[in-house]
């Protein structure tokens, strides 16, 4: 049975929501909602209100009211997604949109000395990383999204990937979540591995308190990460990619739900921290040589490298020019303050955007000018390699594996094939920070150049594990429409990020459509790790999965360019 009439009139909804979370945390003015409704890189739209609950019980009661009033809900954590998956997509919705921001719901509970962690919706990757460090352990993801304040639940919901090749996409089979049933009821589902009261209010109150006894914690064998990925990525002759978002093997309730469930907590594994790791910097002009090295690293040794990050020379140069301040900032103050600085930047951009006489992207322009005054952040050895080699690989390995890797590089990467050097700890840190800076360099480039630069096409691509022709070659007709190109990625997983700044006047939609056709012909899959958002079109398998999770289509409708209409009605109806 489907309900068609709301049980709470929409006019009363905001009054009731204010009673639950307090008037200051029900935002309705456009200037107050803008930081939440505009995506980090993509996505924008109007909402009826932004709600900021402080407790899990408030979160539950807000969701109950929204369901009863037949409102669309978009649940958002840090709003750091790159494909617009946690913000509205335009204004073509058939019901009012309530955006629920969960940043205030921070908290985590360590189990078994940190071997596993229960994370609430607002827990950031950075906070998890710093907490686990005191116990000699690490989370699934480290520097990358963690630097801009991304949340643990956001990573799980999107099956996000990352640089650490041994760990694969973010995944867990343990979660506490609510789903909206076909007859429009809010139903709490407890698969967290914690014995909780069936009453939602009592269960959420107990969990948030963290006062859990040993008898309440279950160790059922449910997975807290993708334990099979190490074997999976080693299969370098497989016709399929190692990881991509539409891989149904990694969909499990909260994992890969893309906002189609209301997730209150997830339980994830942590990992022993690697101490005394070594970094090797490798350069070559031969794509075959780099692919031979990838295959050797994945198939030869008892353990895998920790990370293998790739940059093309063009990305190297743009990152150096337009990401120098990012590297300097992290080197100077560490990663702890970066999320707050990104949040402050977004607030200032929103404030300055109200004044028509000011240029667009004023903070980016200012930071770029300041960055030019900074000294070089890249070690001299890396700058020398940039002159000699088109392809660059930063390889981090354990101290146990380092002697074997060094011997192999000494034999294979010399002369015309390429070059390499073992980094000092400082050089290794700078190398990986430089690679991290590449992720935002295209945005900075476009912001600084204004009308002289066109739109950006940002592709997140999973190549086949057996694809030897991994480096992209575009037709001349397509190349002519592009001003600047950045290729970088997680090379051992064959996950590539390909950013294109188009020439002024070129259509990003048309260029992207042509590029996706070329990727289809190569057997690549996309997106690899940033999820569909509102940029990528969902296939039938994942649409069926979304319909099962959210039969009313009231949670994050339109994801994967699907219909935004109630009960999944076709757009033409």
Coordinates of C-alpha atoms in Angstrom, one line a residue:
X1 CA 0.0 0.0 0.0
X2 CA 1.3 3.5 -0.8
X3 CA 0.1 6.6 1.1
X4 CA -0.6 9.6 -1.1
X5 CA -1.7 12.2 1.5
X6 CA 0.7 13.6 4.1
X7 CA -0.3 13.2 7.7
X8 CA 1.3 16.5 8.7
X9 CA 0.5 19.7 6.8
X10 CA 3.5 21.3 5.2
X11 CA 2.6 24.7 6.8
X12 CA 3.2 23.2 10.3
X13 CA 6.4 21.4 9.4
X14 CA 8.8 24.2 10.1
X15 CA 7.2 25.0 13.4
X16 CA 7.5 21.4 14.5
X17 CA 11.1 21.2 13.2
X18 CA 12.1 24.3 15.2
X19 CA 10.6 22.7 18.3
X20 CA 12.9 19.7 17.8
X21 CA 16.3 21.2 16.9
X22 CA 15.8 24.9 17.9
X23 CA 15.2 27.9 15.7
X24 CA 18.9 28.6 15.0
X25 CA 19.3 25.2 13.4
X26 CA 16.4 25.5 11.0
X27 CA 17.9 27.6 8.2
X28 CA 15.5 29.1 5.5
X29 CA 17.1 32.3 4.3
X30 CA 19.0 31.9 1.0
X31 CA 22.2 33.3 2.4
X32 CA 22.0 30.9 5.3
X33 CA 21.3 27.8 3.2
X34 CA 23.7 28.5 0.4
X35 CA 26.8 26.9 2.0
X36 CA 24.8 23.6 2.2
X37 CA 23.0 23.7 -1.1
X38 CA 26.0 24.4 -3.3
X39 CA 28.3 21.5 -3.9
X40 CA 32.1 21.4 -3.3
X41 CA 32.7 21.1 -7.0
X42 CA 29.3 20.6 -8.6
X43 CA 25.6 20.9 -7.8
X44 CA 23.2 23.6 -6.6
X45 CA 19.5 24.0 -5.9
X46 CA 16.9 25.5 -3.6
X47 CA 15.6 23.8 -0.5
X48 CA 12.7 24.6 1.8
X49 CA 15.0 24.4 4.8
X50 CA 18.4 23.1 6.1
X51 CA 18.0 21.3 9.4
X52 CA 21.0 20.7 11.7
X53 CA 20.1 18.1 14.4
X54 CA 22.4 17.9 17.5
X55 CA 21.5 14.3 18.6
X56 CA 20.6 11.0 16.9
X57 CA 17.2 11.3 18.5
X58 CA 16.7 14.7 17.0
X59 CA 17.8 13.3 13.6
X60 CA 15.2 10.5 13.9
X61 CA 12.4 12.9 14.9
X62 CA 13.3 15.2 12.0
X63 CA 13.2 12.4 9.6
X64 CA 9.8 11.2 11.0
X65 CA 8.3 14.6 10.5
X66 CA 9.6 14.9 6.9
X67 CA 8.2 11.5 6.0
X68 CA 4.9 12.4 7.6
X69 CA 4.8 15.7 5.6
X70 CA 5.8 13.9 2.3
X71 CA 9.0 16.0 2.0
X72 CA 12.1 15.0 0.0
X73 CA 15.1 14.5 2.3
X74 CA 18.7 15.0 1.3
X75 CA 21.0 13.9 4.1
X76 CA 24.4 15.6 4.0
X77 CA 27.6 15.4 6.1
X78 CA 30.6 17.5 5.1
X79 CA 29.4 18.5 1.5
X80 CA 32.8 17.6 0.1
X81 CA 31.5 15.4 -2.7
X82 CA 32.8 16.0 -6.2
X83 CA 29.7 14.9 -8.2
X84 CA 26.9 16.8 -6.5
X85 CA 25.5 13.8 -4.7
X86 CA 24.8 15.5 -1.4
X87 CA 23.1 18.7 -2.6
X88 CA 20.0 19.5 -4.6
X89 CA 20.2 19.2 -8.4
X90 CA 18.4 22.2 -9.7
X91 CA 14.8 22.9 -8.7
X92 CA 12.8 20.4 -10.7
X93 CA 11.5 18.4 -7.8
X94 CA 7.8 17.4 -7.3
X95 CA 7.9 17.9 -3.5
X96 CA 9.7 20.4 -1.2
X97 CA 13.3 19.5 -0.3
X98 CA 14.5 19.4 3.3
X99 CA 18.3 19.1 3.6
X100 CA 19.5 17.5 6.8
X101 CA 23.1 18.4 7.6
X102 CA 24.7 16.0 10.1
X103 CA 27.9 17.8 11.0
X104 CA 26.8 18.3 14.6
X105 CA 26.4 14.6 15.1
X106 CA 30.0 13.9 15.8
X107 CA 31.2 11.0 17.9
X108 CA 32.9 7.7 17.7
X109 CA 33.2 4.6 20.0
X110 CA 36.4 2.5 19.8
X111 CA 35.9 -1.2 20.2
X112 CA 38.6 -3.7 21.2
X113 CA 41.3 -1.1 21.6
X114 CA 40.5 0.6 18.3
X115 CA 40.4 -2.6 16.2
X116 CA 36.9 -1.5 15.1
X117 CA 35.2 1.9 15.5
X118 CA 31.5 2.9 15.5
X119 CA 31.2 6.3 13.8
X120 CA 28.2 8.6 14.0
X121 CA 27.1 10.6 10.9
X122 CA 29.3 13.7 11.5
X123 CA 32.5 11.9 12.3
X124 CA 35.2 13.1 9.9
X125 CA 38.0 11.0 8.5
X126 CA 40.5 13.4 9.9
X127 CA 39.1 13.0 13.4
X128 CA 39.1 9.3 13.1
X129 CA 42.7 9.3 11.8
X130 CA 44.0 11.4 14.7
X131 CA 42.1 9.4 17.3
X132 CA 43.3 6.0 16.0
X133 CA 46.9 7.3 15.8
X134 CA 47.0 7.3 19.6
X135 CA 46.4 3.6 19.4
X136 CA 48.9 2.9 16.7
X137 CA 46.2 2.3 14.1
X138 CA 44.9 3.9 10.9
X139 CA 41.4 4.3 9.2
X140 CA 40.6 3.1 5.7
X141 CA 41.5 6.5 4.2
X142 CA 44.3 8.9 5.0
X143 CA 45.4 12.1 3.3
X144 CA 43.1 13.1 0.5
X145 CA 39.4 13.6 1.3
X146 CA 40.3 13.7 5.0
X147 CA 42.1 17.0 4.5
X148 CA 38.9 18.8 3.5
X149 CA 36.7 17.3 6.3
X150 CA 35.0 14.4 4.5
X151 CA 33.0 12.1 6.7
X152 CA 33.4 8.4 7.4
X153 CA 29.7 7.8 6.6
X154 CA 30.0 9.8 3.3
X155 CA 32.8 7.4 2.3
X156 CA 30.8 4.3 3.1
X157 CA 27.6 5.6 1.4
X158 CA 29.6 6.3 -1.8
X159 CA 32.0 3.3 -1.7
X160 CA 34.7 5.8 -1.9
X161 CA 38.2 4.6 -2.9
X162 CA 41.4 6.2 -2.0
X163 CA 45.2 5.9 -2.4
X164 CA 45.8 2.9 -0.2
X165 CA 46.0 0.0 -2.5
X166 CA 45.7 -2.7 0.2
X167 CA 42.3 -1.5 1.4
X168 CA 40.0 -1.1 -1.6
X169 CA 36.7 0.9 -1.5
X170 CA 35.1 2.0 1.8
X171 CA 32.8 -0.8 2.8
X172 CA 31.1 -2.3 5.8
X173 CA 28.3 -4.8 6.5
X174 CA 27.6 -3.2 9.9
X175 CA 25.3 -0.2 10.2
X176 CA 22.4 1.2 12.0
X177 CA 20.0 2.9 9.6
X178 CA 16.4 3.9 8.8
X179 CA 14.6 3.2 5.6
X180 CA 11.3 4.7 4.4
X181 CA 9.0 1.8 3.6
X182 CA 6.6 1.5 0.6
X183 CA 3.7 2.6 2.8
X184 CA 5.8 5.6 3.9
X185 CA 6.8 4.6 7.4
X186 CA 10.2 5.2 8.9
X187 CA 11.7 1.9 10.0
X188 CA 14.9 1.5 12.1
X189 CA 17.2 -1.4 11.0
X190 CA 19.9 -2.5 13.4
X191 CA 22.7 -4.4 11.7
X192 CA 25.4 -2.7 13.7
X193 CA 26.4 -5.7 15.7
X194 CA 25.3 -4.0 18.9
X195 CA 22.3 -5.2 21.0
X196 CA 20.0 -2.2 21.2
X197 CA 16.4 -1.8 22.3
X198 CA 13.8 -2.2 19.5
X199 CA 12.4 1.2 20.4
X200 CA 14.2 3.8 18.1
X201 CA 14.4 6.5 20.8
X202 CA 15.9 4.2 23.4
X203 CA 18.3 2.6 20.9
X204 CA 19.6 5.9 19.5
X205 CA 20.0 7.4 22.9
X206 CA 21.9 4.3 24.2
X207 CA 24.2 4.2 21.1
X208 CA 25.1 7.9 21.2
X209 CA 26.0 7.7 24.9
X210 CA 28.7 5.2 24.1
X211 CA 28.2 3.4 27.4
X212 CA 28.1 0.0 25.8
X213 CA 28.9 -3.1 27.7
X214 CA 30.9 -6.1 26.4
X215 CA 27.6 -8.1 26.4
X216 CA 26.0 -5.6 24.0
X217 CA 28.8 -5.8 21.5
X218 CA 28.5 -8.7 19.0
X219 CA 31.4 -10.2 17.0
X220 CA 29.5 -12.0 14.3
X221 CA 32.1 -12.1 11.5
X222 CA 30.3 -9.4 9.5
X223 CA 32.9 -7.4 7.4
X224 CA 34.2 -4.0 8.3
X225 CA 36.1 -3.5 5.1
X226 CA 36.5 -5.2 1.7
X227 CA 38.8 -8.1 2.8
X228 CA 38.9 -9.6 -0.7
X229 CA 40.3 -6.5 -2.4
X230 CA 44.0 -7.5 -2.0
X231 CA 43.4 -10.7 -4.0
X232 CA 41.1 -8.9 -6.5
X233 CA 43.6 -6.2 -7.4
X234 CA 46.4 -8.7 -7.9
X235 CA 44.5 -10.2 -10.9
X236 CA 46.2 -8.1 -13.5
X237 CA 44.9 -10.2 -16.4
X238 CA 41.2 -9.6 -15.6
X239 CA 39.0 -8.0 -18.2
X240 CA 37.2 -5.8 -15.6
X241 CA 38.4 -2.9 -13.4
X242 CA 39.5 -3.4 -9.8
X243 CA 37.0 -1.0 -8.3
X244 CA 34.2 1.2 -9.6
X245 CA 31.0 2.5 -8.0
X246 CA 28.5 0.4 -10.0
X247 CA 30.1 -2.9 -8.9
X248 CA 27.3 -4.6 -7.1
X249 CA 29.7 -6.8 -5.1
X250 CA 30.3 -3.8 -2.9
X251 CA 26.7 -2.8 -2.3
X252 CA 25.4 -3.8 1.1
X253 CA 22.7 -1.7 2.8
X254 CA 24.6 1.5 4.0
X255 CA 27.6 0.7 1.8
X256 CA 27.0 2.2 -1.6
X257 CA 23.5 3.5 -0.6
X258 CA 24.3 7.0 -2.0
X259 CA 21.9 8.7 0.4
X260 CA 19.0 6.3 -0.2
X261 CA 19.0 5.3 3.5
X262 CA 19.2 7.4 6.6
X263 CA 22.4 6.2 8.3
X264 CA 22.9 6.8 12.0
X265 CA 26.1 4.8 12.5
X266 CA 28.5 2.5 10.8
X267 CA 31.1 0.1 12.3
X268 CA 34.3 -0.1 10.4
X269 CA 37.7 -1.8 10.7
X270 CA 40.9 0.0 11.4
X271 CA 44.4 -1.1 10.4
X272 CA 47.9 -1.2 12.1
X273 CA 49.8 1.9 11.4
X274 CA 52.7 1.4 9.1
X275 CA 55.9 2.9 10.6
X276 CA 59.2 3.6 8.8
X277 CA 57.7 3.3 5.4
X278 CA 59.8 4.2 2.4
X279 CA 59.0 6.3 -0.7
X280 CA 60.5 5.8 -4.2
X281 CA 60.1 8.4 -6.9
X282 CA 60.0 7.0 -10.4
X283 CA 60.1 8.7 -13.8
X284 CA 59.8 7.3 -17.3
X285 CA 58.7 8.3 -20.8
X286 CA 57.5 4.8 -21.5
X287 CA 53.9 3.8 -20.6
X288 CA 54.8 0.2 -21.1
X289 CA 57.6 0.4 -18.6
X290 CA 55.3 1.8 -16.0
X291 CA 52.7 -0.9 -16.7
X292 CA 55.3 -3.6 -16.5
X293 CA 56.3 -2.2 -13.1
X294 CA 52.6 -2.1 -11.9
X295 CA 52.2 -5.8 -12.9
X296 CA 55.4 -6.7 -11.1
X297 CA 54.5 -4.9 -7.9
X298 CA 51.0 -6.6 -7.8
X299 CA 52.0 -10.1 -8.6
X300 CA 55.6 -10.8 -7.3
X301 CA 55.7 -10.1 -3.5
X302 CA 54.0 -11.5 -0.5
X303 CA 52.7 -8.0 0.4
X304 CA 51.4 -5.2 -1.7
X305 CA 52.8 -1.6 -1.7
X306 CA 51.0 0.8 0.5
X307 CA 50.3 3.3 -2.3
X308 CA 51.3 4.1 -5.9
X309 CA 50.2 7.5 -7.0
X310 CA 50.6 8.7 -10.6
X311 CA 51.0 12.1 -12.2
X312 CA 51.6 13.2 -15.7
X313 CA 54.0 15.9 -16.4
X314 CA 51.2 18.4 -17.3
X315 CA 49.5 17.7 -14.0
X316 CA 52.8 18.1 -12.3
X317 CA 53.3 21.6 -13.8
X318 CA 49.8 22.8 -13.1
X319 CA 49.8 21.5 -9.5
X320 CA 53.1 23.3 -8.9
X321 CA 51.7 26.6 -10.2
X322 CA 48.2 26.4 -8.9
X323 CA 48.6 24.2 -5.8
X324 CA 51.8 25.6 -4.2
X325 CA 49.9 27.3 -1.4
X326 CA 48.0 24.0 -0.6
X327 CA 51.2 22.1 -0.2
X328 CA 52.8 24.9 1.9
X329 CA 49.7 25.2 4.1
X330 CA 49.6 21.5 4.9
X331 CA 53.4 21.4 5.5
X332 CA 53.2 24.4 7.8
X333 CA 50.1 23.8 9.9
X334 CA 49.4 20.1 9.2
X335 CA 46.0 18.7 8.2
X336 CA 44.2 19.4 11.5
X337 CA 43.1 22.9 10.5
X338 CA 42.5 22.3 6.8
X339 CA 38.7 21.4 7.1
X340 CA 38.1 24.6 9.1
X341 CA 39.9 26.6 6.5
X342 CA 38.0 25.1 3.6
X343 CA 34.7 25.8 5.5
X344 CA 35.8 29.4 6.1
X345 CA 36.7 29.8 2.4
X346 CA 33.3 28.6 1.4
X347 CA 31.6 31.0 3.9
X348 CA 33.7 34.0 2.6
X349 CA 33.0 33.0 -1.1
X350 CA 29.3 33.0 -0.3
X351 CA 29.5 36.3 1.4
X352 CA 31.5 38.0 -1.3
X353 CA 29.3 36.5 -4.0
X354 CA 26.5 38.9 -2.9
X355 CA 28.4 41.9 -4.2
X356 CA 28.2 42.2 -8.0
X357 CA 31.2 44.6 -8.2
X358 CA 33.6 41.9 -6.9
X359 CA 35.2 39.4 -9.2
X360 CA 34.1 35.8 -9.1
X361 CA 36.3 33.4 -7.0
X362 CA 37.9 36.3 -5.1
X363 CA 39.4 34.0 -2.4
X364 CA 41.0 31.7 -5.1
X365 CA 42.5 34.8 -6.8
X366 CA 43.9 36.1 -3.6
X367 CA 45.4 32.7 -2.6
X368 CA 46.9 32.3 -6.0
X369 CA 48.7 35.7 -5.7
X370 CA 50.0 34.8 -2.2
X371 CA 51.1 31.4 -3.5
X372 CA 53.3 33.0 -6.1
X373 CA 55.3 34.7 -3.3
X374 CA 56.0 31.3 -1.6
X375 CA 59.3 29.5 -2.1
X376 CA 59.4 26.2 -4.1
X377 CA 57.7 23.4 -2.3
X378 CA 58.9 20.6 -4.6
X379 CA 62.3 19.0 -4.0
X380 CA 64.9 19.7 -6.6
X381 CA 65.1 16.1 -7.6
X382 CA 61.5 16.0 -8.5
X383 CA 61.8 19.2 -10.6
X384 CA 64.7 17.6 -12.5
X385 CA 62.6 14.5 -13.2
X386 CA 59.8 16.8 -14.5
X387 CA 62.2 18.0 -17.2
X388 CA 63.3 14.5 -18.1
X389 CA 60.1 12.4 -17.8
X390 CA 56.5 12.6 -18.9
X391 CA 55.2 10.0 -16.4
X392 CA 55.8 10.1 -12.6
X393 CA 55.0 7.5 -10.0
X394 CA 55.3 7.9 -6.2
X395 CA 55.6 4.5 -4.6
X396 CA 55.2 4.1 -0.8
X397 CA 56.2 0.6 0.6
X398 CA 56.8 -0.9 4.0
X399 CA 60.4 -1.1 5.3
X400 CA 60.1 -4.9 4.9
X401 CA 59.4 -4.6 1.2
X402 CA 61.7 -1.7 0.4
X403 CA 65.0 -3.7 -0.2
X404 CA 63.3 -5.9 -2.8
X405 CA 61.7 -2.9 -4.6
X406 CA 65.0 -1.0 -4.6
X407 CA 66.8 -4.0 -6.2
X408 CA 64.1 -4.3 -8.9
X409 CA 64.2 -0.6 -9.7
X410 CA 68.0 -0.7 -9.9
X411 CA 67.7 -3.4 -12.6
X412 CA 64.7 -2.1 -14.6
X413 CA 64.4 1.7 -14.2
X414 CA 67.7 3.0 -15.6
X415 CA 69.1 4.4 -18.9
X416 CA 66.5 5.0 -21.6
X417 CA 63.8 3.2 -19.6
X418 CA 63.6 5.8 -16.8
X419 CA 65.0 6.8 -13.5
X420 CA 64.3 6.7 -9.8
X421 CA 65.5 7.8 -6.4
X422 CA 64.8 6.9 -2.8
X423 CA 63.2 9.8 -1.0
X424 CA 64.1 11.2 2.3
X425 CA 61.2 11.4 4.7
X426 CA 60.7 15.1 3.8
X427 CA 61.0 14.4 0.1
X428 CA 58.4 11.6 0.3
X429 CA 56.0 13.8 2.2
X430 CA 56.3 16.6 -0.3
X431 CA 55.9 14.2 -3.2
X432 CA 52.6 12.9 -2.0
X433 CA 51.4 16.4 -1.0
X434 CA 52.2 17.6 -4.5
X435 CA 50.1 14.8 -5.9
X436 CA 47.2 15.7 -3.5
X437 CA 47.4 19.3 -4.7
X438 CA 46.7 18.2 -8.3
X439 CA 43.2 17.3 -7.3
X440 CA 42.2 21.0 -6.9
X441 CA 44.6 22.5 -9.5
X442 CA 42.1 22.5 -12.4
X443 CA 39.5 24.4 -10.3
X444 CA 42.1 27.0 -9.2
X445 CA 43.3 27.4 -12.8
X446 CA 39.7 28.0 -14.0
X447 CA 38.9 30.4 -11.1
X448 CA 42.0 32.5 -11.7
X449 CA 41.7 32.7 -15.5
X450 CA 38.0 33.6 -15.4
X451 CA 36.5 34.0 -18.9
X452 CA 39.7 33.1 -20.5
X453 CA 39.1 29.5 -19.4
X454 CA 36.1 27.4 -20.3
X455 CA 34.1 24.8 -18.4
X456 CA 35.7 21.8 -16.6
X457 CA 35.1 18.2 -17.4
X458 CA 36.3 16.0 -14.5
X459 CA 36.3 12.2 -15.1
X460 CA 36.8 9.5 -12.5
X461 CA 37.7 6.4 -14.5
X462 CA 38.3 2.8 -13.6
X463 CA 40.4 1.0 -16.3
X464 CA 40.5 -2.7 -16.9
X465 CA 43.0 -4.5 -14.8
X466 CA 44.6 -6.0 -18.0
X467 CA 44.6 -2.7 -19.9
X468 CA 48.2 -2.1 -21.1
X469 CA 47.2 0.9 -23.1
X470 CA 46.3 2.8 -19.9
X471 CA 47.3 6.3 -21.0
X472 CA 44.6 8.2 -22.8
X473 CA 45.0 9.3 -26.4
X474 CA 42.3 11.6 -27.7
X475 CA 41.3 12.2 -31.3
X476 CA 42.7 15.4 -32.7
X477 CA 39.2 16.9 -33.1
X478 CA 38.6 16.5 -29.3
X479 CA 42.0 17.6 -28.3
X480 CA 41.5 20.8 -30.1
X481 CA 38.6 21.8 -27.8
X482 CA 40.7 21.4 -24.6
X483 CA 43.0 24.1 -23.1
X484 CA 44.6 22.2 -20.3
X485 CA 44.6 18.5 -19.3
X486 CA 45.5 16.9 -16.0
X487 CA 46.0 13.1 -15.6
X488 CA 46.7 11.7 -12.2
X489 CA 45.4 8.8 -10.2
X490 CA 45.8 5.6 -8.1
X491 CA 48.0 3.8 -10.6
X492 CA 48.2 0.3 -9.0
X493 CA 44.4 0.1 -8.9
X494 CA 44.2 1.5 -12.5
X495 CA 42.0 4.3 -11.2
X496 CA 42.6 7.6 -13.1
X497 CA 41.4 11.1 -12.5
X498 CA 41.2 13.0 -15.8
X499 CA 40.5 16.7 -15.6
X500 CA 40.0 18.9 -18.7
X501 CA 39.8 22.7 -18.7
X502 CA 38.0 23.4 -22.0
X503 CA 38.5 26.3 -24.3
X504 CA 36.0 29.2 -23.8
X505 CA 32.7 28.5 -25.5
X506 CA 33.1 24.7 -25.6
X507 CA 30.3 22.6 -24.1
X508 CA 31.3 20.5 -21.2
X509 CA 28.2 18.2 -21.7
X510 CA 29.1 17.6 -25.4
X511 CA 32.8 16.9 -24.7
X512 CA 32.0 14.6 -21.8
X513 CA 29.5 12.7 -23.9
X514 CA 32.1 12.1 -26.5
X515 CA 34.8 11.1 -24.0
X516 CA 32.5 8.6 -22.2
X517 CA 31.9 7.0 -25.5
X518 CA 35.6 6.5 -25.9
X519 CA 35.9 5.0 -22.4
X520 CA 33.0 2.6 -23.1
X521 CA 34.9 1.4 -26.2
X522 CA 37.9 0.7 -24.0
X523 CA 35.9 -1.3 -21.4
X524 CA 36.5 1.3 -18.7
X525 CA 33.9 2.0 -16.0
X526 CA 33.0 5.3 -14.4
X527 CA 32.8 6.7 -11.9
X528 CA 35.6 4.8 -10.1
X529 CA 35.3 6.2 -6.6
X530 CA 33.3 9.4 -6.3
X531 CA 29.9 7.8 -7.0
X532 CA 27.3 8.8 -9.5
X533 CA 26.0 12.0 -8.0
X534 CA 24.1 14.0 -10.5
X535 CA 26.9 13.8 -13.2
X536 CA 26.9 10.1 -14.2
X537 CA 24.0 8.0 -15.5
X538 CA 23.1 5.0 -13.4
X539 CA 22.7 1.6 -15.0
X540 CA 19.7 -0.6 -14.5
X541 CA 21.3 -2.8 -11.8
X542 CA 22.1 0.1 -9.5
X543 CA 18.7 1.8 -10.2
X544 CA 17.0 -1.5 -9.1
X545 CA 19.2 -1.4 -5.9
X546 CA 18.2 2.2 -5.2
X547 CA 14.5 1.4 -5.7
X548 CA 14.8 -1.5 -3.2
X549 CA 16.4 0.8 -0.6
X550 CA 14.0 3.7 -1.2
X551 CA 10.7 2.6 -2.8
X552 CA 9.1 6.0 -2.3
X553 CA 12.0 7.9 -3.9
X554 CA 12.0 10.4 -1.1
X555 CA 15.7 10.2 -0.2
X556 CA 18.1 12.0 -2.5
X557 CA 15.9 11.5 -5.6
X558 CA 17.5 12.1 -9.0
X559 CA 20.8 10.4 -8.1
X560 CA 22.5 8.9 -11.1
X561 CA 20.3 11.1 -13.3
X562 CA 17.3 9.0 -12.4
X563 CA 13.7 10.4 -12.0
X564 CA 13.1 12.8 -9.1
X565 CA 9.4 12.0 -9.0
X566 CA 7.5 10.3 -6.1
X567 CA 7.4 6.5 -6.2
X568 CA 9.9 6.5 -9.2
X569 CA 7.4 7.7 -11.7
X570 CA 8.7 8.3 -15.2
X571 CA 9.7 11.9 -15.9
X572 CA 7.2 12.1 -18.7
X573 CA 4.2 11.2 -16.5

